[in-house]
XYZ file of C-alpha atoms in Angstrom:
452
model
C 245.365 302.088 145.057
C 244.575 305.749 144.847
C 241.746 307.520 143.095
C 243.797 309.676 140.751
C 245.414 309.018 137.373
C 248.825 307.422 137.553
C 247.987 305.028 140.366
C 249.354 302.109 138.371
C 251.543 301.598 135.316
C 252.232 298.528 133.200
C 253.055 297.214 129.743
C 251.368 295.612 126.666
C 250.030 298.880 125.278
C 250.314 300.742 122.019
C 252.293 303.939 122.702
C 250.138 307.030 123.058
C 253.128 309.318 122.612
C 255.371 309.882 119.610
C 257.577 307.442 117.757
C 259.833 305.442 120.022
C 257.732 306.013 123.133
C 257.776 303.040 125.501
C 254.460 301.155 125.683
C 252.569 302.092 128.843
C 249.148 302.580 130.301
C 247.661 304.013 133.480
C 245.012 302.479 135.688
C 243.304 304.083 138.660
C 240.324 303.466 140.906
C 237.445 305.930 140.821
C 236.753 307.459 144.223
C 233.570 309.099 145.409
C 231.115 306.424 144.245
C 228.061 306.317 146.521
C 226.348 303.164 147.767
C 224.454 301.838 144.746
C 220.761 301.032 145.126
C 218.071 299.406 143.015
C 217.171 301.647 140.072
C 220.298 303.827 140.174
C 221.709 305.014 136.843
C 225.311 303.768 136.931
C 226.385 305.933 134.008
C 225.298 309.073 135.898
C 227.033 307.959 139.086
C 230.283 307.172 137.236
C 230.175 310.421 135.234
C 229.714 312.425 138.429
C 232.611 310.640 140.145
C 234.963 310.736 137.114
C 233.923 313.586 134.772
C 237.347 313.650 133.106
C 236.841 310.498 131.037
C 238.153 310.771 127.465
C 237.723 308.817 124.245
C 239.590 305.518 124.385
C 239.330 305.024 128.148
C 238.139 301.639 129.409
C 235.817 301.463 132.434
C 236.116 298.377 134.647
C 232.920 298.014 136.667
C 232.496 295.461 139.442
C 229.441 293.261 138.809
C 228.168 293.800 142.371
C 227.145 297.396 141.742
C 225.603 296.430 138.394
C 223.546 293.768 140.157
C 222.458 296.207 142.858
C 221.403 298.816 140.296
C 219.431 296.184 138.399
C 217.641 294.895 141.504
C 219.363 291.512 141.548
C 219.256 291.380 145.356
C 216.899 288.640 146.515
C 215.803 287.445 149.910
C 217.310 284.053 150.602
C 217.374 282.440 153.991
C 219.098 279.516 152.288
C 221.978 280.479 149.975
C 222.151 276.904 148.689
C 218.608 277.181 147.338
C 219.564 280.388 145.534
C 222.571 278.618 144.006
C 220.300 275.784 142.872
C 217.997 278.270 141.153
C 220.890 279.859 139.237
C 222.551 276.563 138.283
C 222.203 275.016 134.839
C 224.785 272.246 135.237
C 226.988 270.979 138.054
C 230.559 270.795 136.809
C 232.216 269.546 139.993
C 231.307 269.063 143.611
C 233.510 268.551 146.660
C 231.719 268.645 149.987
C 229.625 271.814 150.073
C 231.668 273.508 147.336
C 230.089 273.427 143.902
C 231.543 274.556 140.598
C 228.604 275.071 138.268
C 227.530 276.535 134.972
C 225.067 279.329 135.686
C 222.308 280.918 133.636
C 224.789 283.298 131.999
C 226.864 280.354 130.747
C 229.702 281.098 133.179
C 231.471 278.236 134.963
C 232.254 279.371 138.486
C 231.874 278.621 142.171
C 228.360 278.852 143.643
C 226.867 280.171 140.370
C 228.136 283.648 141.279
C 225.617 283.922 144.138
C 227.205 286.275 146.681
C 226.235 286.794 150.311
C 228.870 289.516 150.933
C 228.344 293.276 150.604
C 224.596 292.762 150.830
C 222.159 293.027 153.797
C 221.749 290.000 156.064
C 219.147 287.562 154.795
C 219.730 288.498 151.178
C 222.044 287.364 148.403
C 223.302 289.091 145.308
C 222.858 287.435 141.914
C 224.920 288.255 138.843
C 223.408 290.569 136.211
C 220.983 288.704 133.970
C 222.805 289.873 130.815
C 226.221 291.370 131.672
C 226.927 292.332 128.051
C 223.670 294.299 127.909
C 224.562 295.934 131.242
C 227.902 297.040 129.815
C 226.187 298.464 126.717
C 223.803 300.467 128.880
C 226.680 302.059 130.835
C 228.626 302.786 127.641
C 225.610 304.409 125.970
C 224.878 306.446 129.106
C 228.421 307.801 129.330
C 228.328 308.733 125.652
C 225.101 310.680 126.214
C 226.277 312.403 129.420
C 229.959 313.113 128.699
C 230.096 312.776 124.905
C 232.927 310.224 125.127
C 233.488 306.913 123.391
C 234.723 304.500 126.042
C 234.875 300.750 126.459
C 233.119 299.095 129.390
C 233.981 295.783 131.039
C 231.808 294.271 133.780
C 234.035 292.189 136.056
C 233.649 289.412 138.589
C 236.053 287.334 140.648
C 236.871 283.775 139.585
C 239.034 280.948 140.783
C 240.918 279.025 138.085
C 241.655 275.342 137.488
C 245.247 274.375 138.334
C 246.006 277.785 139.857
C 245.675 278.979 143.444
C 244.172 282.374 144.167
C 241.413 284.493 142.678
C 241.451 287.069 139.921
C 238.941 289.341 138.227
C 237.704 288.389 134.761
C 235.316 289.940 132.271
C 231.737 288.672 132.393
C 230.302 291.515 130.311
C 231.750 293.935 127.782
C 230.724 296.660 125.357
C 232.897 298.508 122.894
C 235.951 296.412 123.771
C 237.834 293.871 121.680
C 237.510 291.059 124.190
C 239.815 288.732 122.239
C 242.977 289.686 120.357
C 243.521 287.025 117.702
C 247.229 286.947 116.825
C 247.061 283.751 114.778
C 248.680 284.110 111.388
C 251.231 286.624 112.656
C 254.803 286.015 113.787
C 256.720 286.497 117.013
C 259.896 288.567 117.470
C 261.939 285.700 116.014
C 259.750 285.251 112.964
C 258.077 282.090 114.259
C 254.442 281.741 113.163
C 251.740 282.216 115.792
C 249.223 279.415 115.311
C 247.314 279.291 118.610
C 247.701 282.703 120.255
C 244.384 284.368 121.058
C 244.788 286.847 123.933
C 241.882 287.329 126.369
C 242.246 291.114 126.377
C 239.075 291.769 128.374
C 240.237 289.447 131.153
C 243.626 291.166 131.248
C 241.870 294.526 131.601
C 239.688 293.155 134.400
C 242.762 291.935 136.289
C 244.493 295.285 135.884
C 241.485 297.016 137.395
C 241.361 294.585 140.294
C 244.875 295.653 141.317
C 243.586 299.123 142.188
C 239.966 298.417 143.099
C 240.824 295.710 145.610
C 238.263 293.453 147.243
C 237.328 295.417 150.338
C 238.252 299.046 149.660
C 234.813 300.131 148.440
C 236.179 301.141 145.039
C 233.953 299.361 142.490
C 235.083 301.190 139.335
C 238.479 301.633 137.714
C 239.691 303.385 134.578
C 242.404 302.242 132.164
C 243.919 304.941 129.957
C 246.458 304.446 127.200
C 244.945 301.352 125.550
C 242.624 303.058 123.098
C 243.391 300.377 120.498
C 241.215 297.912 122.442
C 238.172 300.222 122.320
C 235.932 299.315 119.413
C 232.562 299.974 117.825
C 229.155 299.118 119.221
C 228.873 295.950 117.161
C 231.923 294.312 118.786
C 230.849 290.989 120.376
C 230.646 290.998 124.163
C 232.279 288.909 126.871
C 230.059 285.930 126.031
C 232.663 285.254 123.326
C 235.147 284.369 126.077
C 233.091 281.362 127.195
C 234.484 278.208 125.624
C 231.900 276.081 123.821
C 231.104 272.607 125.103
C 232.610 271.036 121.972
C 235.955 272.753 122.640
C 236.009 272.205 126.392
C 238.441 269.407 127.274
C 237.909 269.883 131.013
C 234.139 270.167 131.153
C 233.560 268.105 134.293
C 235.072 267.336 137.650
C 236.296 263.817 138.348
C 233.190 262.309 139.924
C 230.902 264.109 137.471
C 232.984 262.871 134.535
C 232.691 259.292 135.769
C 228.925 259.617 136.132
C 228.606 261.195 132.684
C 230.742 258.484 131.108
C 228.478 255.850 132.660
C 225.441 257.714 131.338
C 227.040 258.154 127.909
C 227.666 254.437 127.578
C 225.188 253.140 125.041
C 225.006 250.024 122.910
C 225.950 251.283 119.444
C 224.965 249.104 116.492
C 225.923 251.293 113.553
C 229.453 252.614 113.098
C 231.066 255.088 110.722
C 234.213 254.381 108.713
C 236.272 256.646 110.968
C 239.237 254.643 112.284
C 239.608 253.854 115.957
C 242.646 255.154 117.832
C 244.405 252.038 119.220
C 245.782 254.177 122.037
C 242.251 254.986 123.190
C 241.408 251.275 123.367
C 244.554 250.588 125.372
C 243.654 253.369 127.796
C 240.237 251.744 128.190
C 241.915 248.407 128.928
C 244.034 250.141 131.565
C 240.795 251.291 133.205
C 239.284 247.823 132.860
C 241.999 246.082 134.837
C 241.414 248.282 137.882
C 238.203 246.336 138.605
C 237.970 244.391 141.880
C 238.857 240.682 141.724
C 239.036 237.767 144.205
C 242.254 236.634 145.900
C 244.286 239.559 144.446
C 244.022 237.932 141.005
C 243.849 239.520 137.556
C 241.178 237.465 135.777
C 240.935 239.645 132.649
C 242.552 239.374 129.227
C 241.633 241.527 126.222
C 242.353 240.350 122.690
C 242.490 243.340 120.321
C 241.548 242.579 116.710
C 243.073 245.571 114.958
C 243.361 244.183 111.435
C 240.448 243.622 109.073
C 241.896 240.209 108.233
C 241.817 238.998 111.850
C 238.266 240.265 112.338
C 236.995 238.631 109.157
C 238.696 235.319 109.928
C 237.147 235.167 113.400
C 233.664 236.256 112.355
C 233.560 233.844 109.402
C 234.507 230.931 111.650
C 231.959 231.981 114.276
C 229.299 232.317 111.616
C 229.823 228.751 110.434
C 229.700 227.449 114.006
C 226.521 229.414 114.684
C 224.810 228.124 111.543
C 225.664 224.535 112.509
C 224.160 225.074 115.965
C 220.967 226.534 114.506
C 220.589 223.673 112.050
C 220.977 221.186 114.893
C 218.199 223.107 116.664
C 215.970 222.479 113.639
C 215.734 226.110 112.531
C 214.687 226.828 108.952
C 217.199 228.315 106.502
C 215.128 231.530 106.437
C 215.197 231.751 110.222
C 218.921 231.029 110.280
C 219.634 233.776 107.737
C 217.616 236.267 109.788
C 219.413 235.392 113.012
C 222.834 235.539 111.403
C 222.113 239.031 110.078
C 221.619 240.195 113.666
C 225.289 239.522 114.264
C 226.347 242.018 111.613
C 227.005 244.623 114.331
C 230.359 242.893 114.867
C 231.095 242.640 111.160
C 230.356 246.327 110.564
C 232.578 247.569 113.391
C 236.055 248.895 112.523
C 237.574 247.377 115.668
C 236.823 244.299 117.781
C 237.882 243.311 121.263
C 237.399 239.853 122.748
C 237.469 239.986 126.569
C 238.429 236.699 128.195
C 238.197 235.212 131.677
C 241.157 233.394 133.177
C 240.894 231.474 136.439
C 244.561 231.765 137.430
C 244.763 231.997 141.212
C 241.349 230.456 141.830
C 240.874 227.926 144.611
C 239.694 224.341 144.201
C 237.713 222.991 147.139
C 236.551 219.619 145.861
C 233.051 220.655 146.803
C 230.618 221.424 143.966
C 228.821 224.200 145.852
C 232.015 226.024 146.799
C 233.712 225.429 143.440
C 230.659 226.856 141.648
C 230.710 229.912 143.889
C 234.462 230.307 143.249
C 233.922 230.421 139.482
C 231.020 232.833 139.880
C 233.272 235.211 141.822
C 235.704 235.246 138.924
C 232.928 235.702 136.347
C 231.566 238.662 138.307
C 235.055 240.194 138.468
C 235.485 239.700 134.722
C 232.126 241.398 134.106
C 233.224 244.329 136.277
C 236.340 244.617 134.129
C 234.296 244.646 130.929
C 231.976 247.301 132.368
C 235.009 249.440 133.234
C 236.189 248.922 129.660
C 232.860 250.002 128.125
C 232.609 253.087 130.338
C 236.201 254.074 129.555
C 235.454 253.743 125.822
C 232.510 256.105 126.286
C 234.871 258.523 128.030
C 237.069 258.345 124.920
C 233.964 259.217 122.852
C 233.907 255.736 121.310
C 230.740 253.709 120.892
C 230.568 250.024 121.735
C 228.358 246.949 121.695
C 229.036 243.942 123.918
C 227.740 240.866 122.042
C 227.804 237.452 123.736
C 228.289 235.330 120.590
C 231.869 234.164 121.287
C 230.662 232.458 124.475
C 228.713 229.955 122.377
C 231.698 228.812 120.326
C 234.696 229.155 122.632
C 236.748 226.333 121.039
C 236.389 228.006 117.623
C 237.459 231.392 119.015
C 240.448 229.920 120.815
C 241.563 228.091 117.682
C 241.194 231.052 115.304
C 242.888 233.495 117.690
C 245.478 230.989 118.954
C 244.424 231.479 122.578
C 245.419 229.265 125.513
C 242.821 226.709 126.539
C 242.487 228.473 129.908
C 241.156 231.663 128.304
C 237.325 231.759 128.193
C 235.998 234.347 125.695
C 233.229 236.468 127.237
C 231.618 237.698 124.056
C 233.029 240.337 121.745
C 232.978 244.125 121.984
C 232.408 246.086 118.767
C 234.179 249.440 118.985
C 233.906 252.493 116.755
C 232.425 255.925 116.189
C 228.643 255.720 116.245
C 226.533 257.042 113.393
C 224.026 259.635 114.549
C 222.904 260.479 118.054
C 222.183 257.553 120.393
C 218.585 256.826 121.223
C 217.293 258.237 124.473
C 217.639 255.749 127.291
C 214.450 254.936 129.193
C 214.476 256.558 132.616
C 215.094 254.068 135.404
C 214.479 255.398 138.880
C 217.011 254.005 141.330
C 214.313 253.349 143.927
C 212.894 250.608 141.738
C 216.102 248.612 142.170
C 216.671 249.133 145.894
C 215.649 247.089 148.892
C 216.306 248.603 152.315
C 216.426 246.437 155.407
């Protein structure tokens, strides 16, 4: 980890020499950088420490000195409060450790708030706009040394599924941060359909090998990769941040469960998009993890996957419902209006009929205890249905739990050929909702709590 050219060599470069030259590059740490203070001009400090920069070099600048130069040191007796202030969204939490999305859109531990390499009682925040910081350094070096270089502002990240830390790019200017190889072929002629290389992150990691974490060497230079240096209008490192729509791992486990519960809405209008039967089966697998009395399994889920089975059931239920309403003395106009309310089931592309079974229940011969026994099983069945609805939301499927099958259980059993011991607990309409769900009214938990 020296301070002179040649301190490190590697591969993945376009040859700088003549034809047939082996790909190579050099990376070295810049020595002689002073302690950076608020208001310092980083371009001047870097130019003074490394005046031999040439066109095509890439500067790798640790975010800490950028933050110090930009006055991002704040007094903070409580680091947690500083993390709160920089946090936009909690991604995952385990004990005191928080993985969050910060104001810069970066997902990282503690929002990038750093209490190291800064005076006691203060913390260091990340640059407000790391891409703009990189542009300022690049422009300054062009003015001072007359060179066209790329600049990458780096910070240290942990990574899901991998132990250890590595430096990544959080800001960039004049660097092709992504190398899109899609549409090309590999050495065997196979098409490349998903290969987009995070070039800026690879550069950041190369610099970290010579800068280190505690050597006081905050800047490194990469030479021999001039093909990654680009014009001023090249997008910055913000391009490396995956959008929410493309992020399959957006939340930690407990946060994902809470979001799925929050996402669960009653959906009454569905699109024609088909429902993946596998997603419904995964939701059933979640449903049957609910607690139940006496180590029983009181849930059954009847999946109506064909239009014919759905129509046959709903037509039979409709006739039974109309008969009930006529016996209640309802007018034909009132009956027609009430029946239309049940169209949420008819318009859904997929129906599920959850059922309660009492297998394993105890009979006491005492009305009070037998009633309580059945209630235990009903509660367990409801817990299973709630699991099912939440799991559907996690699969990005909308649902509506409608109680209508409970009012005509004999009809449902007959149409679906169910055992007499299966008690239908309504029907769940499943599908892809049309439009955004309505905002749910805020319910403060305190309004539902009694403390003794």
